[in-house]
Amino acid sequence: MILRLSQLFVRTLRDDPADAEVPSHRLLVRAGYIRRAAPGIYTWLPLGLRVYRKVEQIVRDEMDGIGAQELQFPALLPKEPYEATNRWTEYGDGIFRLKDRKGADYLLGPTHEEMFTLAVKDLYSSYKDLPVWLYQIQTKYRDEARPRAGLMRGREFVMKDSYSFDVDDAGLERSYEAHRAAYVRIFDRLGFDYAIVKATSGAMGGSRSEEFLARLDVGEDTYVRSPGGYAANVEAVTTLAPEPLPYDDVPAAHAEDTPATPTIATLVDHLNEAFPREDRPWEAGDTLKNVLLVLTHPDGSREPLAVGVPGDREVDQKRLEGQLEPTTVEPMTDEEMKAFPALVKGYIGPAHGGRTVLGEESETGIRYLVDPRVVTGTRWVTGANVDGQHVIDLVAGRDFTPDGTIEAAEVRAGDPAPDGSGPLELARGIEMGHVFQLGRKYAEALGLQVLDENGKLVTVTMGSYGIGVSRAVPVIAEYNHDDAGLVWPREISPADVHVVAAGKGEELFAAAERVAEGLSAAGLDVLYDDRAGKVSPGVKFKDAELLGVPTIVVVGKGLADGVVEVKDRRSGEREDVAVDDVVARVTQVVRG
Ligand code: ATP
Ligand code: MG
């Protein structure tokens, strides 16, 4: 097959698009692979579509390889199944909703658990029909709050989603392992540097859950690894709670004047000046920082929440949200704080002087959750709920009792892994795949039951497995580019070889044409730069580098001596090859 650049629907751009923040986005637009249609919504141009289809085919191969069956649901879906599982409500602003002419509600599917569950219920009724693994490669719609980096976080994107249906837990475990293994093969073939990490199951519910994160500095996920093999998304990291401490010798809590100390740093400085410790200086970690938030539940109701963390750590918004999903979280505004006169901004504490200010049973009634490190017997400096005053020697379990704990504090490099496997190291990545055991949540909500061996009705147990197929294209581009442009891996490149007719005259173009035809006849996909007229060899070379086909054949000056140049896009290595041998040589290079 030959794609002729003189006719191909593509325009390369010399300048970066103004809205592109990451290299893959810049280069995919500049090289004419994609165009923006609306925020977070993109068009695949012919070259981009070829790349996308190669990725899709790798995913399809491996899914077919484990015996999963492909089908396709509509993207436009009725509301009712999503109401049955409460996701019509839980998704909140996250989905696109629409009405038909009769006023009936529809949505554009953000993910399809409901539809798969109902399809199996529709067709199957016996344990003999199971297990069954079904998948689709389908466009999904999510009204993401922050679409970014082109196709990496789109509002329209393509996902491969598969679902397993089993009669029992052992079956689910086998289905999960088979999918996990297929994912390993897919991500190996796509050339990702990835980690498989523990995940929170979030809005989906269910139990065992892992993410495949491609290591990427521009990714939005942070994950941790320990020398002993612990790996988790920071959202899922659990904190090792210390043993409770004895507090018999701790003096009674006492409020002290700490004027103008609304921040942890000003407080610590003041403590060291006015109340120096004998053993060591005060540190931020000796203080208890209380952060006020407002939760919005899926049904729209709002609830204040106070979170207490050691003062040397920030509250990590993503970790917090991960624990509370699908509820959303915002900081409490000054206006909202006015409803609680007991709270003094900058000097908030759980209790002192006979008053309890935070907690469900307190004056404010605000639920109060603390970091797992705040165990019974730990001593804190925290707000006294009086302007310019803090309490010293406030003991957890003696002077205040939180309503519970929450994993909201930031995770730091060097923190111990919860399984004792050593200090944690942090890295950035982007979620490429997610496998998890849904269990019976959806089957229960939608009534998916089958008869077991004894003729008894049992609820089916499910797994759900997703891959971001369209996201994979920019991620591959992030891994495979240089200053001059894209550098596609062979299995994903839109063509096997890029032939450049570099020069003028009928003879040169005729020779280049023969080379292109010969390569095509040998079964290779050829991108042929046959542009004549004003397009100089320099422009053609630049475009070849930008487009990123891994092997470039230049038919140019050497022709007088009967040679053409074969160039490796990645290494830049060039060799002169006799025109008559070029098909054999390139075929050898391409086929490895
Ligand atoms: P993320 O944490 O990146 O928002 P998610 O957990 O919401 O992803 P899942 O519901 O698990 O995503 O979807 C399965 C896969 O679909 C993800 O692993 C990811 O590769 C892809 N994906 C999810 N959201 C998007 C998006 N907005 N744009 C492109 N791909 C996406
Ligand atoms: Mg996910």
Coordinates of C-alpha atoms and ligand atoms in Angstrom, one line a residue:
M1 CA 0.0 0.0 0.0
I2 CA 1.2 3.5 -0.8
L3 CA 0.1 6.7 0.8
R4 CA 1.1 9.6 -1.3
L5 CA 1.8 12.8 0.5
S6 CA 0.7 14.9 -2.5
Q7 CA -2.8 13.5 -1.9
L8 CA -2.9 12.5 1.7
F9 CA -5.2 14.6 3.9
V10 CA -2.6 16.0 6.2
R11 CA -1.0 19.4 6.9
T12 CA 2.1 19.6 9.1
L13 CA 2.5 22.7 11.3
R14 CA 5.8 24.4 12.0
D15 CA 4.5 26.0 15.2
D16 CA 3.2 24.4 18.4
P17 CA -0.5 24.7 19.0
A18 CA -1.1 27.3 21.7
D19 CA -3.2 25.0 24.0
A20 CA -0.8 22.0 24.1
E21 CA 0.9 21.5 27.4
V22 CA 2.8 18.2 26.8
P23 CA 5.1 17.0 24.0
S24 CA 2.7 14.3 22.7
H25 CA -0.1 16.7 22.3
R26 CA 2.1 19.3 20.5
L27 CA 3.6 16.7 18.2
L28 CA 0.4 14.8 17.3
V29 CA -1.2 18.1 16.3
R30 CA 1.8 19.4 14.5
A31 CA 2.4 16.2 12.6
G32 CA -1.3 16.2 11.5
Y33 CA -2.4 13.1 13.4
I34 CA -5.2 14.7 15.3
R35 CA -7.2 18.0 15.4
R36 CA -9.2 19.5 18.3
A37 CA -13.0 19.6 17.7
A38 CA -14.0 20.9 21.1
P39 CA -12.3 21.0 24.6
G40 CA -11.3 17.4 25.3
I41 CA -12.8 16.1 22.0
Y42 CA -10.5 15.3 19.0
T43 CA -10.7 14.2 15.4
W44 CA -8.4 11.4 14.1
L45 CA -7.0 12.4 10.8
P46 CA -5.9 9.6 8.4
L47 CA -2.4 9.1 9.8
G48 CA -3.7 9.3 13.4
L49 CA -6.4 6.8 12.7
R50 CA -3.9 4.3 11.3
V51 CA -1.9 4.6 14.5
Y52 CA -5.0 4.3 16.7
R53 CA -6.1 1.2 14.8
K54 CA -2.8 -0.5 15.3
V55 CA -3.1 0.0 19.1
E56 CA -6.7 -1.2 19.0
Q57 CA -5.6 -4.3 17.1
I58 CA -3.0 -5.2 19.7
V59 CA -5.6 -4.9 22.4
R60 CA -8.1 -6.9 20.4
D61 CA -5.6 -9.7 19.6
E62 CA -4.8 -10.2 23.3
M63 CA -8.4 -10.1 24.4
D64 CA -9.4 -12.7 21.7
G65 CA -6.3 -14.6 22.8
I66 CA -7.7 -15.3 26.2
G67 CA -11.1 -16.3 24.8
A68 CA -13.0 -13.0 25.5
Q69 CA -15.7 -12.3 23.0
E70 CA -16.1 -8.9 21.4
L71 CA -19.5 -7.3 21.1
Q72 CA -20.6 -3.7 21.0
F73 CA -23.2 -1.8 23.0
P74 CA -24.5 1.6 22.0
A75 CA -22.9 4.7 23.4
L76 CA -26.4 6.3 23.7
L77 CA -28.0 4.6 26.7
P78 CA -31.3 4.7 28.5
K79 CA -31.3 6.0 32.1
E80 CA -33.1 3.1 33.8
P81 CA -30.2 0.6 34.2
Y82 CA -28.1 3.4 35.7
E83 CA -30.8 4.4 38.0
A84 CA -31.1 0.8 39.3
T85 CA -27.4 0.9 40.4
N86 CA -27.7 4.6 41.6
R87 CA -25.0 5.7 39.2
W88 CA -27.4 8.0 37.4
T89 CA -27.2 10.0 40.6
E90 CA -23.6 9.1 41.7
Y91 CA -22.0 10.3 38.5
G92 CA -23.3 13.8 39.2
D93 CA -21.8 16.3 36.7
G94 CA -19.5 13.6 35.4
I95 CA -21.8 12.3 32.6
F96 CA -23.4 13.8 29.5
R97 CA -27.2 13.6 29.8
L98 CA -29.8 14.2 27.2
K99 CA -33.5 13.9 26.5
D100 CA -35.3 12.5 23.4
R101 CA -38.2 14.3 21.8
K102 CA -40.6 12.7 24.2
G103 CA -38.7 13.9 27.2
A104 CA -37.2 10.5 28.2
D105 CA -33.7 10.7 29.8
Y106 CA -30.6 9.2 28.2
L107 CA -26.9 9.3 28.8
L108 CA -23.8 8.9 26.8
G109 CA -22.1 5.9 28.4
P110 CA -19.2 6.7 30.7
T111 CA -18.6 2.9 31.3
H112 CA -20.9 0.0 30.7
E113 CA -21.2 -2.4 33.7
E114 CA -25.0 -2.1 33.7
M115 CA -25.4 -3.0 30.0
F116 CA -23.1 -6.1 30.1
T117 CA -24.9 -7.3 33.3
L118 CA -28.3 -7.0 31.7
A119 CA -27.1 -8.7 28.5
V120 CA -25.9 -11.7 30.4
K121 CA -29.2 -11.8 32.4
D122 CA -31.1 -11.6 29.1
L123 CA -29.4 -14.6 27.5
Y124 CA -28.1 -16.8 30.2
S125 CA -29.7 -18.7 33.1
S126 CA -27.5 -21.6 34.1
Y127 CA -24.1 -22.1 35.7
K128 CA -23.3 -24.2 32.6
D129 CA -23.2 -21.0 30.6
L130 CA -20.4 -19.6 32.8
P131 CA -17.8 -18.4 33.0
V132 CA -18.2 -15.9 30.1
W133 CA -15.9 -13.0 29.2
L134 CA -17.3 -10.2 27.1
Y135 CA -15.6 -7.1 25.8
Q136 CA -16.1 -4.1 23.6
I137 CA -13.9 -1.3 22.2
Q138 CA -16.2 1.6 22.4
T139 CA -16.3 5.4 22.7
K140 CA -17.0 6.6 26.2
Y141 CA -18.1 10.0 27.4
R142 CA -17.3 11.7 30.6
D143 CA -17.7 15.4 31.3
E144 CA -14.2 15.6 32.9
A145 CA -13.7 18.6 35.2
R146 CA -10.3 19.1 33.8
P147 CA -9.7 17.7 30.3
R148 CA -6.0 17.9 29.5
A149 CA -3.0 16.9 27.4
G150 CA -5.1 16.2 24.3
L151 CA -6.2 12.6 24.2
M152 CA -4.7 11.8 27.5
R153 CA -7.8 13.0 29.4
G154 CA -10.5 13.5 26.9
R155 CA -14.2 14.0 27.4
E156 CA -14.8 11.6 24.5
F157 CA -12.3 8.7 24.5
V158 CA -12.1 5.0 23.6
M159 CA -12.0 2.3 26.2
K160 CA -11.7 -1.4 25.9
D161 CA -13.9 -2.6 28.6
S162 CA -14.4 -6.3 29.5
Y163 CA -16.4 -8.0 32.1
S164 CA -16.2 -11.5 33.5
F165 CA -19.2 -13.5 34.9
D166 CA -18.6 -16.4 37.2
V167 CA -20.7 -18.5 39.6
D168 CA -18.3 -18.4 42.5
D169 CA -15.3 -16.5 44.0
A170 CA -12.7 -19.1 42.8
G171 CA -14.0 -18.5 39.2
L172 CA -13.7 -14.8 39.6
E173 CA -10.2 -15.1 40.8
R174 CA -9.3 -17.2 37.7
S175 CA -11.0 -14.6 35.4
Y176 CA -9.2 -11.8 37.0
E177 CA -5.8 -13.5 36.7
A178 CA -6.4 -14.2 33.0
H179 CA -7.2 -10.6 32.3
R180 CA -4.3 -9.4 34.3
A181 CA -2.0 -11.6 32.3
A182 CA -3.5 -10.4 29.0
Y183 CA -2.9 -6.8 30.2
V184 CA 0.8 -7.6 30.9
R185 CA 1.1 -8.8 27.3
I186 CA -0.7 -5.8 25.9
F187 CA 1.4 -3.2 27.8
D188 CA 4.6 -5.1 27.0
R189 CA 3.7 -5.0 23.3
L190 CA 2.9 -1.3 23.5
G191 CA 6.3 -0.8 25.0
F192 CA 5.2 0.9 28.2
D193 CA 7.4 1.2 31.3
Y194 CA 4.6 0.4 33.7
A195 CA 3.9 -0.6 37.3
I196 CA 1.0 -2.7 38.5
V197 CA -0.2 -1.0 41.7
K198 CA -2.9 -1.5 44.3
A199 CA -5.9 0.8 43.7
T200 CA -8.9 2.0 45.5
S201 CA -12.1 0.7 43.9
G202 CA -13.8 4.1 44.1
A203 CA -17.2 4.6 42.5
M204 CA -17.3 1.0 41.3
G205 CA -17.4 -0.7 44.6
G206 CA -15.9 -4.2 44.9
S207 CA -12.7 -5.6 46.4
R208 CA -9.4 -6.6 44.7
S209 CA -8.3 -3.8 42.4
E210 CA -5.1 -3.0 40.6
E211 CA -4.1 -0.3 38.1
F212 CA -1.5 -0.5 35.4
L213 CA 0.2 2.9 35.5
A214 CA 2.6 3.9 32.7
R215 CA 5.5 5.8 34.3
L216 CA 5.3 9.3 33.0
D217 CA 6.3 12.6 34.6
V218 CA 3.4 14.4 32.9
G219 CA 0.9 11.8 34.3
E220 CA -1.7 12.8 36.9
D221 CA -1.2 9.8 39.2
T222 CA 1.4 9.4 41.9
Y223 CA 2.3 5.9 43.0
V224 CA 4.7 4.4 45.5
R225 CA 7.0 1.4 45.4
S226 CA 9.1 -0.2 48.2
P227 CA 12.2 -2.3 47.9
G228 CA 10.3 -5.3 49.1
G229 CA 7.7 -5.1 46.3
Y230 CA 4.8 -3.1 47.7
A231 CA 3.3 -1.0 45.0
A232 CA 0.2 1.2 45.3
N233 CA -1.4 4.3 43.9
V234 CA -1.0 7.0 46.6
E235 CA -4.8 7.1 46.8
A236 CA -4.6 3.5 48.1
V237 CA -1.6 3.7 50.4
T238 CA -2.5 2.9 54.0
T239 CA -0.6 4.3 57.0
L240 CA 1.0 2.2 59.6
A241 CA -0.7 3.3 62.8
P242 CA 1.8 3.3 65.8
E243 CA 0.9 1.5 69.0
P244 CA -1.1 3.6 71.5
L245 CA 1.3 5.4 74.0
P246 CA 1.0 5.6 77.8
Y247 CA 0.1 9.2 78.8
D248 CA 0.2 9.0 82.7
D249 CA 3.1 11.4 82.9
V250 CA 1.7 14.0 80.4
P251 CA 0.7 17.2 82.2
A252 CA -2.8 18.5 81.8
A253 CA -3.5 20.3 78.6
H254 CA -2.9 24.1 78.9
A255 CA -3.8 26.9 76.6
E256 CA -1.1 29.5 75.9
D257 CA -1.0 32.8 74.2
T258 CA 0.5 32.4 70.8
P259 CA -0.4 35.8 69.1
A260 CA -0.3 36.0 65.4
T261 CA 0.4 32.4 64.7
P262 CA -2.2 31.3 62.2
T263 CA 0.1 29.1 60.2
I264 CA 2.1 26.1 61.3
A265 CA 5.5 27.8 60.5
T266 CA 4.7 30.9 62.6
L267 CA 3.4 28.6 65.4
V268 CA 6.5 26.5 65.5
D269 CA 8.8 29.6 65.6
H270 CA 6.7 31.0 68.4
L271 CA 6.8 27.8 70.4
N272 CA 10.5 27.5 70.2
E273 CA 10.9 31.1 71.4
A274 CA 8.3 31.2 74.1
F275 CA 8.0 27.6 75.2
P276 CA 11.3 25.9 74.4
R277 CA 11.3 22.1 74.9
E278 CA 14.2 20.6 76.9
D279 CA 14.6 17.4 74.7
R280 CA 14.6 19.0 71.2
P281 CA 13.1 22.0 69.3
W282 CA 9.4 21.9 68.5
E283 CA 8.7 20.7 65.0
A284 CA 5.7 21.0 62.6
G285 CA 5.0 17.3 63.3
D286 CA 4.2 18.1 66.9
T287 CA 1.2 20.2 65.9
L288 CA -2.2 18.9 64.9
K289 CA -3.6 20.8 61.9
N290 CA -7.4 20.8 61.5
V291 CA -8.8 21.4 58.0
L292 CA -12.4 22.2 57.5
L293 CA -14.1 20.9 54.4
V294 CA -17.6 20.6 52.9
L295 CA -18.7 17.3 51.3
T296 CA -21.3 17.2 48.6
H297 CA -23.0 13.8 48.5
P298 CA -24.4 12.3 45.2
D299 CA -27.9 13.3 46.2
G300 CA -26.8 16.9 46.4
S301 CA -26.9 17.1 50.3
R302 CA -23.9 18.9 51.9
E303 CA -22.1 18.0 55.0
P304 CA -19.2 19.7 56.9
L305 CA -16.2 17.6 57.8
A306 CA -13.1 18.3 59.8
V307 CA -9.9 16.4 59.1
G308 CA -6.9 16.4 61.5
V309 CA -3.4 15.7 60.3
P310 CA 0.1 16.2 61.7
G311 CA 1.2 19.7 61.0
D312 CA 4.2 18.6 58.9
R313 CA 1.9 17.1 56.3
E314 CA -0.5 18.6 53.8
V315 CA -3.9 17.2 53.2
D316 CA -3.7 15.4 49.8
Q317 CA -6.9 16.3 47.9
K318 CA -6.7 13.2 45.6
R319 CA -6.3 10.8 48.6
L320 CA -9.1 12.5 50.4
E321 CA -11.4 12.3 47.4
G322 CA -10.4 8.7 46.8
Q323 CA -11.6 7.8 50.3
L324 CA -14.9 9.6 50.0
E325 CA -15.8 8.9 46.3
P326 CA -18.4 9.5 44.9
T327 CA -18.9 12.3 47.4
T328 CA -17.0 15.4 46.3
V329 CA -14.9 17.6 48.6
E330 CA -14.2 21.4 48.8
P331 CA -12.6 23.6 51.4
M332 CA -15.1 25.3 53.7
T333 CA -15.4 28.9 52.7
D334 CA -15.2 31.8 55.3
E335 CA -18.8 32.4 54.6
E336 CA -19.8 28.8 55.4
M337 CA -17.6 29.0 58.6
K338 CA -19.8 31.7 60.0
A339 CA -22.4 29.1 60.7
F340 CA -20.1 27.8 63.4
P341 CA -19.2 30.6 65.7
A342 CA -17.2 28.2 67.9
L343 CA -14.6 27.9 65.2
V344 CA -11.9 30.5 65.1
K345 CA -10.0 30.6 61.8
G346 CA -6.3 29.7 62.3
Y347 CA -6.9 28.5 65.8
I348 CA -9.2 25.4 65.4
G349 CA -8.8 22.5 67.8
P350 CA -11.0 19.6 68.7
A351 CA -11.5 20.4 72.4
H352 CA -10.2 22.5 75.3
G353 CA -11.3 24.2 78.6
G354 CA -14.4 22.0 79.0
R355 CA -15.6 22.6 75.5
T356 CA -15.7 20.0 72.7
V357 CA -15.7 21.8 69.3
L358 CA -15.1 19.1 66.7
G359 CA -16.9 15.8 66.5
E360 CA -20.4 14.5 66.0
E361 CA -21.2 14.9 69.7
S362 CA -19.6 18.3 69.9
E363 CA -20.9 21.9 70.0
T364 CA -20.7 22.2 66.2
G365 CA -21.7 18.6 65.4
I366 CA -19.0 18.5 62.7
R367 CA -17.8 15.0 62.0
Y368 CA -14.1 14.8 62.9
L369 CA -11.7 12.3 61.3
V370 CA -8.0 12.2 62.0
D371 CA -4.9 10.7 60.4
P372 CA -4.2 7.1 61.6
R373 CA -1.0 8.4 63.3
V374 CA -3.2 10.3 65.8
V375 CA -3.5 7.3 68.2
T376 CA -4.4 7.3 71.8
G377 CA -1.7 8.8 73.9
T378 CA -0.2 11.0 71.2
R379 CA 0.4 14.6 72.4
W380 CA -0.4 17.6 70.3
V381 CA -0.2 21.4 70.0
T382 CA -3.4 22.6 68.4
G383 CA -5.8 25.5 68.3
A384 CA -7.6 26.5 71.5
N385 CA -10.6 27.9 69.6
V386 CA -9.6 31.4 70.9
D387 CA -8.0 34.0 68.6
G388 CA -4.2 33.9 69.2
Q389 CA -4.2 30.9 71.5
H390 CA -3.0 27.3 71.2
V391 CA -3.3 24.3 73.5
I392 CA -0.2 22.4 74.5
D393 CA -0.2 18.8 75.7
L394 CA -3.5 17.9 74.3
V395 CA -3.7 14.1 74.4
A396 CA -5.6 12.0 72.0
G397 CA -7.9 9.6 73.8
R398 CA -7.7 11.7 77.0
D399 CA -8.6 15.2 76.0
F400 CA -10.4 14.5 72.7
T401 CA -11.9 11.5 70.9
P402 CA -12.2 11.7 67.1
D403 CA -15.1 10.1 65.2
G404 CA -12.7 7.9 63.3
T405 CA -9.6 7.9 61.0
I406 CA -9.1 8.8 57.4
E407 CA -6.2 8.4 54.9
A408 CA -6.0 12.1 53.8
A409 CA -2.4 13.1 54.7
E410 CA 0.1 13.3 51.9
V411 CA 2.4 10.3 51.4
R412 CA 6.1 11.2 51.4
A413 CA 9.2 9.5 50.1
G414 CA 10.7 7.5 52.9
D415 CA 7.4 6.7 54.7
P416 CA 7.4 3.0 55.6
A417 CA 5.4 0.7 53.4
P418 CA 2.4 -0.6 55.3
D419 CA 3.5 -4.3 54.8
G420 CA 6.9 -3.6 56.3
S421 CA 8.7 -4.0 53.0
G422 CA 10.8 -0.9 53.4
P423 CA 10.7 2.9 52.7
L424 CA 8.5 4.1 49.9
E425 CA 9.7 5.8 46.8
L426 CA 7.4 8.0 44.8
A427 CA 6.9 8.2 41.0
R428 CA 4.4 9.8 38.6
G429 CA 2.4 7.9 36.1
I430 CA -0.8 7.7 34.1
E431 CA -3.5 5.1 34.4
M432 CA -3.5 2.9 31.3
G433 CA -5.5 0.0 32.6
H434 CA -7.6 -1.0 35.6
V435 CA -8.6 -4.5 36.6
F436 CA -11.0 -5.2 39.4
Q437 CA -13.2 -7.7 41.1
L438 CA -16.6 -6.1 41.2
G439 CA -18.1 -9.0 43.1
R440 CA -21.9 -9.1 43.2
K441 CA -22.8 -5.4 43.4
Y442 CA -24.0 -5.0 39.9
A443 CA -25.5 -8.5 39.6
E444 CA -27.5 -7.8 42.8
A445 CA -28.7 -4.4 41.7
L446 CA -29.8 -5.7 38.4
G447 CA -31.0 -9.2 39.4
L448 CA -28.4 -11.3 37.5
Q449 CA -28.8 -14.9 38.9
V450 CA -28.3 -18.3 37.5
L451 CA -29.2 -21.8 38.6
D452 CA -26.3 -23.6 40.2
E453 CA -25.5 -27.4 40.1
N454 CA -28.1 -28.0 42.7
G455 CA -30.8 -26.1 41.0
K456 CA -30.5 -23.2 43.4
L457 CA -30.6 -19.6 42.2
V458 CA -27.2 -17.9 42.9
T459 CA -26.1 -14.3 42.2
V460 CA -23.3 -14.1 39.6
T461 CA -20.0 -12.5 40.6
M462 CA -18.3 -10.1 38.2
G463 CA -15.0 -8.6 37.3
S464 CA -14.5 -5.4 35.3
Y465 CA -11.4 -4.6 33.2
G466 CA -10.6 -1.4 31.3
I467 CA -7.9 -0.1 29.0
G468 CA -7.6 3.4 27.7
V469 CA -7.1 2.7 24.0
S470 CA -7.2 6.2 22.7
R471 CA -5.1 7.4 25.7
A472 CA -2.4 4.8 24.7
V473 CA -1.6 6.8 21.5
P474 CA -0.4 10.0 23.3
V475 CA 1.4 7.9 25.9
I476 CA 3.3 6.0 23.2
A477 CA 4.1 9.4 21.7
E478 CA 5.4 10.6 25.1
Y479 CA 7.8 7.6 25.2
N480 CA 8.8 7.9 21.5
H481 CA 9.8 11.3 20.4
D482 CA 12.8 13.7 20.1
D483 CA 13.2 17.4 19.4
A484 CA 12.5 16.9 15.8
G485 CA 9.3 14.9 16.1
L486 CA 7.7 11.5 16.7
V487 CA 9.6 8.2 16.5
W488 CA 7.0 5.4 16.2
P489 CA 7.7 1.9 17.3
R490 CA 7.4 -0.4 14.3
E491 CA 4.3 -2.2 15.5
I492 CA 2.4 1.1 15.8
S493 CA 3.8 3.3 13.1
P494 CA 1.3 4.5 10.5
A495 CA 3.6 3.1 7.8
D496 CA 6.6 0.8 7.6
V497 CA 8.8 3.1 5.5
H498 CA 8.8 6.7 4.4
V499 CA 10.2 7.3 0.9
V500 CA 11.4 10.8 0.1
A501 CA 11.8 12.0 -3.4
A502 CA 14.5 14.6 -2.7
G503 CA 15.3 16.6 -5.7
K504 CA 14.1 17.6 -9.1
G505 CA 13.5 16.0 -12.5
E506 CA 11.4 13.3 -14.1
E507 CA 14.1 10.7 -13.7
L508 CA 14.4 11.1 -9.9
F509 CA 10.7 11.0 -9.4
A510 CA 10.5 7.9 -11.6
A511 CA 13.2 6.2 -9.6
A512 CA 11.5 7.1 -6.3
E513 CA 8.2 5.8 -7.6
R514 CA 9.8 2.5 -8.5
V515 CA 11.3 2.2 -5.0
A516 CA 7.9 3.0 -3.4
E517 CA 6.2 0.5 -5.7
G518 CA 8.8 -2.2 -5.0
L519 CA 8.5 -1.8 -1.3
S520 CA 4.7 -1.9 -1.5
A521 CA 4.9 -5.0 -3.7
A522 CA 7.0 -6.6 -0.9
G523 CA 4.1 -6.2 1.4
L524 CA 5.2 -3.0 3.2
D525 CA 3.0 0.0 3.9
V526 CA 4.8 3.0 2.3
L527 CA 4.4 6.7 3.0
Y528 CA 5.7 8.3 -0.2
D529 CA 6.6 12.0 -0.3
D530 CA 6.0 12.6 -4.0
R531 CA 5.3 16.3 -3.6
A532 CA 6.8 18.1 -6.5
G533 CA 7.1 21.9 -7.3
K534 CA 7.8 24.2 -4.4
V535 CA 8.4 21.6 -1.6
S536 CA 12.1 21.6 -1.1
P537 CA 14.1 18.5 0.1
G538 CA 14.7 20.4 3.4
V539 CA 11.0 20.7 4.1
K540 CA 10.5 17.0 3.2
F541 CA 13.2 15.9 5.5
K542 CA 11.7 17.9 8.3
D543 CA 8.3 16.4 7.7
A544 CA 9.8 12.9 7.7
E545 CA 11.3 13.5 11.1
L546 CA 8.1 15.1 12.4
L547 CA 5.9 12.2 11.1
G548 CA 8.1 9.6 12.8
V549 CA 8.0 6.6 10.5
P550 CA 10.9 4.5 11.8
T551 CA 12.7 3.9 8.4
I552 CA 13.3 6.7 5.9
V553 CA 14.5 6.1 2.3
V554 CA 15.9 9.1 0.6
V555 CA 16.0 9.0 -3.2
G556 CA 18.3 12.0 -4.0
K557 CA 21.7 13.0 -5.1
G558 CA 23.1 9.5 -4.7
L559 CA 21.0 8.3 -7.6
A560 CA 23.7 9.4 -10.0
D561 CA 25.9 6.7 -8.4
G562 CA 23.0 4.2 -8.3
V563 CA 22.5 4.5 -4.5
V564 CA 19.7 5.7 -2.2
E565 CA 20.0 6.4 1.5
V566 CA 18.3 4.3 4.2
K567 CA 18.0 6.1 7.4
D568 CA 16.9 5.0 10.9
R569 CA 14.7 7.6 12.4
R570 CA 15.5 6.8 16.0
S571 CA 19.3 6.4 15.9
G572 CA 19.9 8.7 12.9
E573 CA 22.2 6.1 11.4
R574 CA 22.4 6.2 7.6
E575 CA 23.6 3.8 5.0
D576 CA 23.9 4.0 1.2
V577 CA 22.2 1.0 -0.5
A578 CA 22.2 0.2 -4.2
V579 CA 18.9 1.1 -5.7
D580 CA 18.4 -2.5 -6.9
D581 CA 18.9 -3.8 -3.3
V582 CA 16.8 -1.3 -1.4
V583 CA 13.7 -3.4 -1.3
A584 CA 15.5 -6.4 0.1
R585 CA 17.5 -4.2 2.6
V586 CA 14.4 -2.3 3.9
T587 CA 12.3 -5.5 4.1
Q588 CA 15.1 -7.0 6.3
V589 CA 15.2 -3.9 8.5
V590 CA 11.4 -3.7 8.9
R591 CA 10.9 -7.4 9.5
G592 CA 13.8 -7.5 12.0
Ligands
ATP1 P1 -8.4 8.2 35.7 O1 -8.0 7.9 37.1 O2 -7.3 8.5 34.7 O3 -9.4 9.3 35.6 P2 -10.4 6.3 35.8 O4 -10.0 5.5 37.0 O5 -11.5 7.2 35.8 O6 -9.2 7.0 35.1 P3 -11.6 3.9 34.6 O7 -13.0 4.2 34.9 O8 -10.9 2.9 35.4 O9 -10.7 5.2 34.6 O10 -11.4 3.6 33.0 C1 -10.6 2.6 32.5 C2 -9.5 3.2 31.6 O11 -10.0 4.2 30.7 C3 -8.5 4.0 32.5 O12 -7.5 3.1 33.0 C4 -7.9 5.0 31.4 O13 -6.8 4.3 30.7 C5 -9.0 5.2 30.5 N1 -9.6 6.5 30.7 C6 -10.4 6.9 31.8 N2 -10.8 8.2 31.7 C7 -10.2 8.7 30.5 C8 -10.3 9.9 29.8 N3 -10.9 10.9 30.3 N4 -9.6 10.1 28.7 C9 -8.9 9.0 28.2 N5 -8.8 7.8 28.7 C10 -9.5 7.6 29.9
MG2 MG -9.6 3.6 37.2

